[in-house]
Coordinates of C-alpha atoms and ligand atoms in Angstrom, one line a residue:
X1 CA 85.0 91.7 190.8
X2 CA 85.5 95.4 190.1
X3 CA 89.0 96.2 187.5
X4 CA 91.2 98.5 189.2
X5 CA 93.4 100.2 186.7
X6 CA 97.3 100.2 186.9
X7 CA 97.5 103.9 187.1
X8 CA 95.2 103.6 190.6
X9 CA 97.0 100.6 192.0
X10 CA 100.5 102.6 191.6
X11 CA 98.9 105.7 193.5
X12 CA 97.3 103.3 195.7
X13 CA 97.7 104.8 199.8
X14 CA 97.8 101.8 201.1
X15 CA 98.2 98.0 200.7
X16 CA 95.1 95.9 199.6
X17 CA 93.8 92.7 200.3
X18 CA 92.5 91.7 197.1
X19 CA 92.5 94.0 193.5
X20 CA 92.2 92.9 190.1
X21 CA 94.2 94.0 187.0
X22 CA 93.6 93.3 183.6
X23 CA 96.3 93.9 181.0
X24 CA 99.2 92.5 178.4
X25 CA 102.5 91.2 179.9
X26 CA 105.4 93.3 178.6
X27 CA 107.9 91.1 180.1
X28 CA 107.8 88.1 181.9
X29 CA 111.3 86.7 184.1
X30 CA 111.3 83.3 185.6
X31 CA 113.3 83.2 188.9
X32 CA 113.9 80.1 191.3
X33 CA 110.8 79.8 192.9
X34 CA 108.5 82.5 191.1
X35 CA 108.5 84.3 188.1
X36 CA 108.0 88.3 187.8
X37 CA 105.5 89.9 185.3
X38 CA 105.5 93.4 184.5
X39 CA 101.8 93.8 183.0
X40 CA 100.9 97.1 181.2
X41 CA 97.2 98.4 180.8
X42 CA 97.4 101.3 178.7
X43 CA 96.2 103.9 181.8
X44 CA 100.0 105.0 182.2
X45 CA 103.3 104.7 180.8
X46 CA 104.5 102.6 183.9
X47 CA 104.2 98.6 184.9
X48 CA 102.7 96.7 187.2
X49 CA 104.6 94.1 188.4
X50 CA 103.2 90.5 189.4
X51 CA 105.0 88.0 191.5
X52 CA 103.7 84.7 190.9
X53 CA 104.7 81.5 192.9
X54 CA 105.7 78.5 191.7
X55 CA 103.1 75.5 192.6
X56 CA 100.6 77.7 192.7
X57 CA 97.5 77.9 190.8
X58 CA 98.1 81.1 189.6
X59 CA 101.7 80.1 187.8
X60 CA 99.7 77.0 186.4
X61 CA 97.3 79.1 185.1
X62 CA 100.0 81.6 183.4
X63 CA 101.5 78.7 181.4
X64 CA 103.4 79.5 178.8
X65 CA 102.2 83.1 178.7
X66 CA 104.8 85.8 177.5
X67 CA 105.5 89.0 176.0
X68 CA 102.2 90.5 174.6
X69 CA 99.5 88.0 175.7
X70 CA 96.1 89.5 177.4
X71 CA 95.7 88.6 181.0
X72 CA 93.9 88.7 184.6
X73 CA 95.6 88.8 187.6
X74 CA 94.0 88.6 190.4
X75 CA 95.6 89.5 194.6
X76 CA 97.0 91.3 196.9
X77 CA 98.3 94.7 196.5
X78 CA 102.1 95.2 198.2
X79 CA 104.6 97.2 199.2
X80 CA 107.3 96.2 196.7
X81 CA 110.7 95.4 198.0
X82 CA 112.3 96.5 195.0
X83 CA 113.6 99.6 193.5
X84 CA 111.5 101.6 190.9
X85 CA 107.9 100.6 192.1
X86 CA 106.5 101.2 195.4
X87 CA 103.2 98.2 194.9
X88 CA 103.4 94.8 193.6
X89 CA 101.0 92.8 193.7
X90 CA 101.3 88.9 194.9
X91 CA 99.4 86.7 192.2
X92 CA 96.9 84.7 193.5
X93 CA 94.9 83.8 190.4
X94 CA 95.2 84.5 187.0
X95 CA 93.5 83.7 183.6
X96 CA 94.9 84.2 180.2
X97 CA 92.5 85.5 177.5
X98 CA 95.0 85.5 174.1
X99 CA 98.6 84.0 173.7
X100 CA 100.9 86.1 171.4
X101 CA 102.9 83.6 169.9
X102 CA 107.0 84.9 170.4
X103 CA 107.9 83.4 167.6
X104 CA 105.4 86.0 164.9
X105 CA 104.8 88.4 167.5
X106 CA 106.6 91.7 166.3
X107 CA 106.7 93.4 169.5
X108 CA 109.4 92.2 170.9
X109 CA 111.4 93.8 173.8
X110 CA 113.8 95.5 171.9
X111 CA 113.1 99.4 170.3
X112 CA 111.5 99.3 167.0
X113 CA 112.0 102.1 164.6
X114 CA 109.2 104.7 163.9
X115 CA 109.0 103.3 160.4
X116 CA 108.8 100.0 160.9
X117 CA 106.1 100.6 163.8
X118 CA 104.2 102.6 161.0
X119 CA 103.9 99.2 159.2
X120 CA 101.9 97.3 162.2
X121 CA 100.0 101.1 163.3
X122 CA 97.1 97.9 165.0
X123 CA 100.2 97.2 167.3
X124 CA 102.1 100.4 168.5
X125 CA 99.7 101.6 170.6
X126 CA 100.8 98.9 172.8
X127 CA 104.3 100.4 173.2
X128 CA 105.4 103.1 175.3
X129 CA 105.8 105.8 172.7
X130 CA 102.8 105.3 171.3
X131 CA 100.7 104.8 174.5
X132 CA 102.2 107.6 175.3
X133 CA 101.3 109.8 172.4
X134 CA 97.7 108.6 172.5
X135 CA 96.6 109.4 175.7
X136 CA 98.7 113.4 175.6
X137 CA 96.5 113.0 172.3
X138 CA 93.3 112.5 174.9
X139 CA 94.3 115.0 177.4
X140 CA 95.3 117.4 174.9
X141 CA 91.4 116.8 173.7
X142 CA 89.7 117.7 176.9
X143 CA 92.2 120.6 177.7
X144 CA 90.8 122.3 174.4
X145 CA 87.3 121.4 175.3
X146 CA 87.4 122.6 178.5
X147 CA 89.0 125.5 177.3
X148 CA 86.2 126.9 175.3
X149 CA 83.8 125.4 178.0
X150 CA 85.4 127.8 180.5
X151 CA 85.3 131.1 177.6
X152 CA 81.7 130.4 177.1
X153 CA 81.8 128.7 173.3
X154 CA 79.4 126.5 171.9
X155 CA 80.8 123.4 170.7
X156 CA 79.0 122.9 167.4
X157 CA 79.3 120.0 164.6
X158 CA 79.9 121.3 160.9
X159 CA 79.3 118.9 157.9
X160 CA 81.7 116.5 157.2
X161 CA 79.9 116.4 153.4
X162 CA 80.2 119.5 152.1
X163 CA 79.2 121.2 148.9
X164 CA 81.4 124.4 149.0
X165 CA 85.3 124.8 149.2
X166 CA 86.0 127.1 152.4
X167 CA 89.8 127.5 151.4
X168 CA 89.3 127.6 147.4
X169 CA 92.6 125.7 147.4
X170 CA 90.9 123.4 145.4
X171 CA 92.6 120.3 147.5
X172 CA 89.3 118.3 148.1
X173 CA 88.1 114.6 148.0
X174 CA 85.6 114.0 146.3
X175 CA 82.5 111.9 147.4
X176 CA 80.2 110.2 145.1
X177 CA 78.0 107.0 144.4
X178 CA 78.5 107.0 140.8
X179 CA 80.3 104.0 139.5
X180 CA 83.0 104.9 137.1
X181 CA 81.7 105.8 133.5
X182 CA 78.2 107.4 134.7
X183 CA 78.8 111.1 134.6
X184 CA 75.8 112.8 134.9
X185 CA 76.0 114.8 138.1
X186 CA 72.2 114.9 138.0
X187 CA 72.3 110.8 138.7
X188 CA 74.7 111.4 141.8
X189 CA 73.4 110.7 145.3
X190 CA 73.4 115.0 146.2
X191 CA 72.5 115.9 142.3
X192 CA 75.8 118.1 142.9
X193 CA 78.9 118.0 143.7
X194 CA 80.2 116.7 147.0
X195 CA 83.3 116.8 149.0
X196 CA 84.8 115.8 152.1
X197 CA 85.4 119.2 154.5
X198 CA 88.4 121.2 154.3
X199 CA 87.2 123.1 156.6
X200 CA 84.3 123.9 159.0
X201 CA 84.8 127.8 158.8
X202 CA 82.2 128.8 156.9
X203 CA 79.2 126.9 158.7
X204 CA 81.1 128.2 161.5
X205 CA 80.6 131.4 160.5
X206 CA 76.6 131.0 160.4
X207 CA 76.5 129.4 163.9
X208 CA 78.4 131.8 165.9
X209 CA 76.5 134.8 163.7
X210 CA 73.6 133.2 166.1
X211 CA 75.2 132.0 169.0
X212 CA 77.7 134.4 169.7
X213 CA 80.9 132.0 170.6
X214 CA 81.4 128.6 168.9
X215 CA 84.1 126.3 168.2
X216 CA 84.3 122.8 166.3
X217 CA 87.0 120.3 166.5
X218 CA 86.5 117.2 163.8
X219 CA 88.0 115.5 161.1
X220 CA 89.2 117.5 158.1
X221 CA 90.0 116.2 154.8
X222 CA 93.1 117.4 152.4
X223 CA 94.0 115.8 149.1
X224 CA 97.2 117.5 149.1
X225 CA 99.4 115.4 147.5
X226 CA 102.4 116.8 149.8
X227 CA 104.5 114.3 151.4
X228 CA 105.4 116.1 154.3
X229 CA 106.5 115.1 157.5
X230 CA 103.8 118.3 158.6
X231 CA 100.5 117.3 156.4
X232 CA 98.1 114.5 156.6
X233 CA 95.2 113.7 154.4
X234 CA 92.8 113.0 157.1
X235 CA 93.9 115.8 160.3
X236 CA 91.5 117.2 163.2
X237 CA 90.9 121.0 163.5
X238 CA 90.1 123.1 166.1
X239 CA 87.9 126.0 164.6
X240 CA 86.7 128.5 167.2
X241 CA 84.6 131.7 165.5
X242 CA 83.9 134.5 167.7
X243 CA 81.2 137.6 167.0
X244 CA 81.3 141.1 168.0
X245 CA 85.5 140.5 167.7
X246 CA 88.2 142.0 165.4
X247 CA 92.1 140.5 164.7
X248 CA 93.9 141.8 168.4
X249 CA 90.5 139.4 170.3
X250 CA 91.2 137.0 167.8
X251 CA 95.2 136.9 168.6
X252 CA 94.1 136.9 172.4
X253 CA 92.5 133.8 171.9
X254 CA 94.9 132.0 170.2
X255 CA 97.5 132.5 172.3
X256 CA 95.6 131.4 175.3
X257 CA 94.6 128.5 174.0
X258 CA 97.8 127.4 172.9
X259 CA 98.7 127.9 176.6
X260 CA 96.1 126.5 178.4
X261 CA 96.6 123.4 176.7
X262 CA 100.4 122.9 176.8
X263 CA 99.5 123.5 180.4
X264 CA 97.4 121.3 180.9
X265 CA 99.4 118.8 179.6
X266 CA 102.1 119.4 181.5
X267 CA 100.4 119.1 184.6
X268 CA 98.0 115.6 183.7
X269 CA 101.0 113.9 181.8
X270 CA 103.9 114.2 183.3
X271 CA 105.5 111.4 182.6
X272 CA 104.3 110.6 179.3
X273 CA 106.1 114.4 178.7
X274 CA 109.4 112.9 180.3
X275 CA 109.4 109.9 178.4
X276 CA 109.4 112.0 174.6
X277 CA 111.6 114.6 176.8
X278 CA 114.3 111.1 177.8
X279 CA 114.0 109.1 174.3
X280 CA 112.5 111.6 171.4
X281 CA 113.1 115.0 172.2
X282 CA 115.6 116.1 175.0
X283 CA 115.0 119.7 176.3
X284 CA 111.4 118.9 175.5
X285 CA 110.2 119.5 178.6
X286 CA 112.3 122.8 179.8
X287 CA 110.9 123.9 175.8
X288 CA 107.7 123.4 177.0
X289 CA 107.8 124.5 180.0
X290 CA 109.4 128.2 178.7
X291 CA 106.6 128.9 176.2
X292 CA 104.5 129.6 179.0
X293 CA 107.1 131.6 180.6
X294 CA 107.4 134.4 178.0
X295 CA 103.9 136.3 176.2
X296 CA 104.5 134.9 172.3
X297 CA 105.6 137.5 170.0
X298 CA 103.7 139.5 167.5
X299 CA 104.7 141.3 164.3
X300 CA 103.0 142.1 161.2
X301 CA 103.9 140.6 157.9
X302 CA 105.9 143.6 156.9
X303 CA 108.0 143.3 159.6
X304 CA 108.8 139.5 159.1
X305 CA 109.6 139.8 155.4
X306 CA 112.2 142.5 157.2
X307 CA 113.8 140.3 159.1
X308 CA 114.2 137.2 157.0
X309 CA 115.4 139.7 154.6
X310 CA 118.0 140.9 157.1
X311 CA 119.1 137.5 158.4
X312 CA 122.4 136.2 156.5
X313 CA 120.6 132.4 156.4
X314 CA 120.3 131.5 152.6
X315 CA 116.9 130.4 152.3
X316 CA 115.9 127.8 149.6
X317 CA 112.9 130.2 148.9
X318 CA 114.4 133.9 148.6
X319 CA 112.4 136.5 150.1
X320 CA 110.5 138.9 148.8
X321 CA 107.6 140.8 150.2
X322 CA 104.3 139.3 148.6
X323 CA 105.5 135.6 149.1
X324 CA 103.8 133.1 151.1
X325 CA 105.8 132.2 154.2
X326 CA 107.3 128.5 153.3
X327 CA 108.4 126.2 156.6
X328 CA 112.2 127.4 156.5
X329 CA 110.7 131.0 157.4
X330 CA 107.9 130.3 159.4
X331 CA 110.8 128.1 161.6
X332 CA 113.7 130.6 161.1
X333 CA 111.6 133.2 162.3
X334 CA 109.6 131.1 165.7
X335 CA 112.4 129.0 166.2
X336 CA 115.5 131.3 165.9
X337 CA 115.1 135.3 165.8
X338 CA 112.3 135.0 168.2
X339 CA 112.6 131.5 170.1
X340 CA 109.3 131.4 171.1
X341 CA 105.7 131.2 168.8
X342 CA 105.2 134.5 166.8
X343 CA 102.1 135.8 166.0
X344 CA 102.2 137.2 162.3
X345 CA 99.2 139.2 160.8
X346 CA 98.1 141.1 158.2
X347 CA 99.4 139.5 155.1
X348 CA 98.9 141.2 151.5
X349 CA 95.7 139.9 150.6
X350 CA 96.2 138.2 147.0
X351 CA 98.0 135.6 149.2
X352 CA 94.9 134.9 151.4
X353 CA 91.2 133.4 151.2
X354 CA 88.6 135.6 149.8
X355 CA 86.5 135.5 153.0
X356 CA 89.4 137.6 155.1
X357 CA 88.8 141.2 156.0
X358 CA 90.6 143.8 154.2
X359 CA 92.5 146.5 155.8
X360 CA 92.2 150.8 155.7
X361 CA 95.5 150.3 153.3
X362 CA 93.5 147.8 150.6
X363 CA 96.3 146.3 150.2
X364 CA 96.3 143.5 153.4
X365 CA 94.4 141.6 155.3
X366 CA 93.5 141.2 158.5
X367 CA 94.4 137.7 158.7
X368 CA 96.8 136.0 161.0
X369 CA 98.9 132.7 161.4
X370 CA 100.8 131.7 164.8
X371 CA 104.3 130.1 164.1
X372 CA 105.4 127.7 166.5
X373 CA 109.4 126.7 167.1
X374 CA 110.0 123.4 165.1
X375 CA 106.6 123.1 163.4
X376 CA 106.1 126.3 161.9
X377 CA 102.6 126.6 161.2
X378 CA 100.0 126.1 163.9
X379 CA 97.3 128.0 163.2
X380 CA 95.9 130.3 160.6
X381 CA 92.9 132.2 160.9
X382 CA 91.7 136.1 160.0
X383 CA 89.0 138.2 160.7
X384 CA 86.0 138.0 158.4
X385 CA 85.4 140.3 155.8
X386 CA 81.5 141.4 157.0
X387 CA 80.9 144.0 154.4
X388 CA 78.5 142.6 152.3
X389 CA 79.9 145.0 148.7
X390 CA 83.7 144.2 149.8
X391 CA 82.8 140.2 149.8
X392 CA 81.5 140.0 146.8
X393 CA 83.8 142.1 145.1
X394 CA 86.4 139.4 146.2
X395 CA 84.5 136.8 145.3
X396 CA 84.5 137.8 141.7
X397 CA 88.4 139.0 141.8
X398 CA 88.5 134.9 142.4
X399 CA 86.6 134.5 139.3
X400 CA 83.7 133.3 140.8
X401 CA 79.7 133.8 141.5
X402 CA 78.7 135.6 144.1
X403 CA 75.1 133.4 143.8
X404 CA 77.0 130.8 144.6
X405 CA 77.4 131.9 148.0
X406 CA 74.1 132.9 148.9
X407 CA 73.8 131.6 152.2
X408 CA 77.4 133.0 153.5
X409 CA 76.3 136.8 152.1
X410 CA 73.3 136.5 153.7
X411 CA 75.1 137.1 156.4
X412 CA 76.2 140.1 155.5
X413 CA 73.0 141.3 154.4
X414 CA 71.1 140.8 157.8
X415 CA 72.1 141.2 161.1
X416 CA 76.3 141.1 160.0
X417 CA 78.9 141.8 162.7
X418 CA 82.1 141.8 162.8
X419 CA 83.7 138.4 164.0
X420 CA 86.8 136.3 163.5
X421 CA 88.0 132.9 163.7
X422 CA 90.9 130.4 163.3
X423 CA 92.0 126.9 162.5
X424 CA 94.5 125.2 164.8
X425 CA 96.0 121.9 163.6
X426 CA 95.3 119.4 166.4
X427 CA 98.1 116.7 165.1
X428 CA 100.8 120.3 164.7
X429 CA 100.1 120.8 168.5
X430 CA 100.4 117.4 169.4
X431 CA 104.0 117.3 167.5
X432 CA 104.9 120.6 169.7
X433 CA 103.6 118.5 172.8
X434 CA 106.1 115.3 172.5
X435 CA 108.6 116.7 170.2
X436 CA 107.7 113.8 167.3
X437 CA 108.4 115.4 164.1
X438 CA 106.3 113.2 162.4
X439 CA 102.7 113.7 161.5
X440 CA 102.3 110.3 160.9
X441 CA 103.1 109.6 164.5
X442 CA 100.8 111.1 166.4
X443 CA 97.7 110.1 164.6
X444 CA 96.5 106.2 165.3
X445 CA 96.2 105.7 162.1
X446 CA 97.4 108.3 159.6
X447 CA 96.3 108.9 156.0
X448 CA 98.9 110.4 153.6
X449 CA 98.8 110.0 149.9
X450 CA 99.6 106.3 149.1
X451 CA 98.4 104.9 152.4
X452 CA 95.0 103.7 153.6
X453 CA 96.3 100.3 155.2
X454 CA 94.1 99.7 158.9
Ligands
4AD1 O1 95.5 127.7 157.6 P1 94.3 126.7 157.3 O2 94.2 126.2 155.9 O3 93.0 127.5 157.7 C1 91.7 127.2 157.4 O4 91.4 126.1 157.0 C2 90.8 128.2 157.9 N1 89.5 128.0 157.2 C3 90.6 128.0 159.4 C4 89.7 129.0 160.0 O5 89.9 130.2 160.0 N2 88.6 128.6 160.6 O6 94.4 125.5 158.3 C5 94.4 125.7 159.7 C6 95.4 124.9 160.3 C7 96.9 125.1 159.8 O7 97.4 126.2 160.5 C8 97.6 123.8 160.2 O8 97.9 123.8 161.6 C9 96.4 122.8 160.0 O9 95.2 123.5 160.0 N3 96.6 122.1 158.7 C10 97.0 120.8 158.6 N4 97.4 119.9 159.5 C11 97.7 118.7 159.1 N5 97.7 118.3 157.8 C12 97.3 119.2 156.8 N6 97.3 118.8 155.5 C13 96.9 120.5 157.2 N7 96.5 121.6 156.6 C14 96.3 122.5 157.5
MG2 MG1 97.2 128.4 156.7

């Protein structure tokens, strides 16, 4: 018999003869006569609820079955006579794959605090916060997809093993076969160094230098040993690169994506929004709902350092021009003076990567990073610097080899073009999307320094 999934049987138009729902009981209330199940399949936030009668087959069957075990119920579809649900569905059979024993079973009915649902991450998904999170993780997922679908952008797959260091931060993972004590490089698998990716940009680069528009979205790998609530070790980015496009198309973009996905969110996950706007983050939704109302700010880096300078708030970082935004800027500034995400670009350039375009003034760069209230830092991204003398200039300011970065200047040297690209951090938008201000939250299973458990 085909599965119909709880989110179908709630929308259902009318009653049904026979449907079959496969699930975990999240409650399970024995009346005089019958007892009530509320079964929960992971398709939506909201229950199903079961009636099952006494001295039937189907109660037989249910046993002992509680909180958390894996069933199949099996019958007809109803008009619910109580308040909250408009279908139940009358048991008439049911079979009970796994038990979860209430005595070790940690998901109990009562709320569980973030922390302590970190510790069993091969649970939570089976609570409503998490189910929750997950699948505005999904949607979130196909809203940027179909975003650059809809622009024209190639959706291309960068290394995850990488021999260069896009950000020259210097923050990577190594990867190697060599057992501890064998140092020759020569013996390693790659006869060279190898990381994980910090970032796809580069390769980037080289694809949409051929195919005009192209984005990637995978893992990407940070051994910054920052124990923030905003960085993770193991995040996914969002890198679209476009050709034949300066800092202004690049600005364009980012806004309108940002956009298009909150929503799109809004509109497929509507109550998993109202449940983080109820429990996690009240005003969430009317937040939400007014960053689409108002175009995002945008200001160059002069003008920012101006107005944190002019602001009475005594900042744990002074400010001075030159500085690297830190979060109580990047927040003061999105979150307070502007209340809505600011766009802020051209920085001075000895505070950005090499491979940024430099500006008439040769002092800036024509980079840019949108600032989002409550996060701060949502995306960074510049244009490229496509003058092949001016790029390898920079690269030796950094105290590097120009040979070493052959392939990326061979760019320049045939067939260069303007282009531009950013990085958005897919976990950052998903915090802006529920309001959890935890990284480690809306990733399954997150990796921060100290923890690879699951
Ligand atoms: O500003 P970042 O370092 O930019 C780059 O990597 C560029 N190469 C991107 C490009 O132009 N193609 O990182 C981009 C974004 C940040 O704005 C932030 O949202 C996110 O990636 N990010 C992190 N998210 C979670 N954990 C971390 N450790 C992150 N580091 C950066
Ligand atoms: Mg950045």
């Amino acid at each position: 018999m085909q599965r119909t999934l709880i989110i179908d049987a709630l929308s259902a138009e009318k009653a049904q003869q026979e449907i079959m729902i496969c699930g975990w009981a999240r409650t399970r209330r024995d009346a005089k006569g019958f007892s009530f199940l509320e079964i929960n399949d992971g398709s939506c936030l909201a229950n199903l609820q079961c009636i099952v009668d006494e001295g039937t087959e189907a109660h037989a069957a249910l046993g002992e079955a509680n909180t958390g075990a894996a069933l199949t119920v099996t019958g007809a579809l109803v008009p619910s006579p109580g308040k909250g649900q408009k279908w139940e569905v009358r048991a008439k059979s049911i079979r009970v794959f796994g038990l979860a024993d209430p005595q070790t079973f940690p998901l109990q009915k009562k709320r569980h605090s973030d922390e302590f649902l970190r510790t069993i991450a091969h649970l939570r998904s089976r609570t409503n916060k998490y189910g929750a999170a997950f699948r505005i993780r999904s949607e979130a997922g196909w809203a940027v997809h179909d975003f650059f679908r809809q622009e024209g952008f190639a959706w291309v797959h960068t290394p995850v093993l990488t021999g260069s260091d896009c950000e020259g931060a210097g923050e990577m993972f190594r990867v190697t076969t060599l057992a501890p004590g064998e140092k020759s490089l020569e013996e390693d698998f790659f006869s060279r160094r190898c990381n994980l990716t910090v970032s796809g940009q580069l390769e980037a680069e080289a694809l949409a230098l051929g195919l005009g528009r192209v984005y990637t979205f995978g893992p990407t790998f940070r051994a910054e040993n920052s124990n923030t609530p905003r960085h993770a070790a193991e995040f996914w980015m969002i890198e679209p690169e476009m050709a034949f496009a300066d800092l202004t198309d690049l600005m364009e973009l980012a806004e309108s994506l940002t956009r298009h996905v909150i929503g799109h969110v809004l509109e497929h996950c509507q109550a998993d929004v109202r449940l983080f706007d109820a429990f996690v983050d009240k005003g969430l939704l009317a937040r939400l709902q007014g960053l689409l109302a108002k175009p995002f700010a945008r200001i160059p880096y002069a003008e920012a350092i101006r107005i944190l300078e002019d602001s009475d708030r005594a900042f744990a970082f002074p400010v001075t021009f030159g500085m690297d935004l830190q979060t109580e800027h990047e927040r003061y500034l999105a979150e307070e003076h502007f209340q809505r995400p600011v766009i802020v670009y051209d920085y001075p350039k000895e505070i950005k990567a090499f491979y940024m375009r430099c500006n008439d003034d040769n002092e800036t760069v024509a980079a840019m990073d949108m600032l989002v209230p409550r996060i701060g830092e949502l995306i960074g991204g510049s244009q490229r610097e496509e003058r092949l003398d001016r790029l390898c200039e920079r690269i030796r300011e950094m105290g590097q080899n120009p040979e070493d970065y052959w392939w990326y200047l061979d760019l320049r040297r045939f067939g260069s073009a303007p282009h531009a690209g950013f990085g958005l951090g897919f976990e950052r938008l998903l915090m802006l999307l529920t309001g959890i201000t935890n990284i480690r939250d809306v990733i399954p299973f997150p990796r921060t320094p100290g923890n690879l458990e699951f």
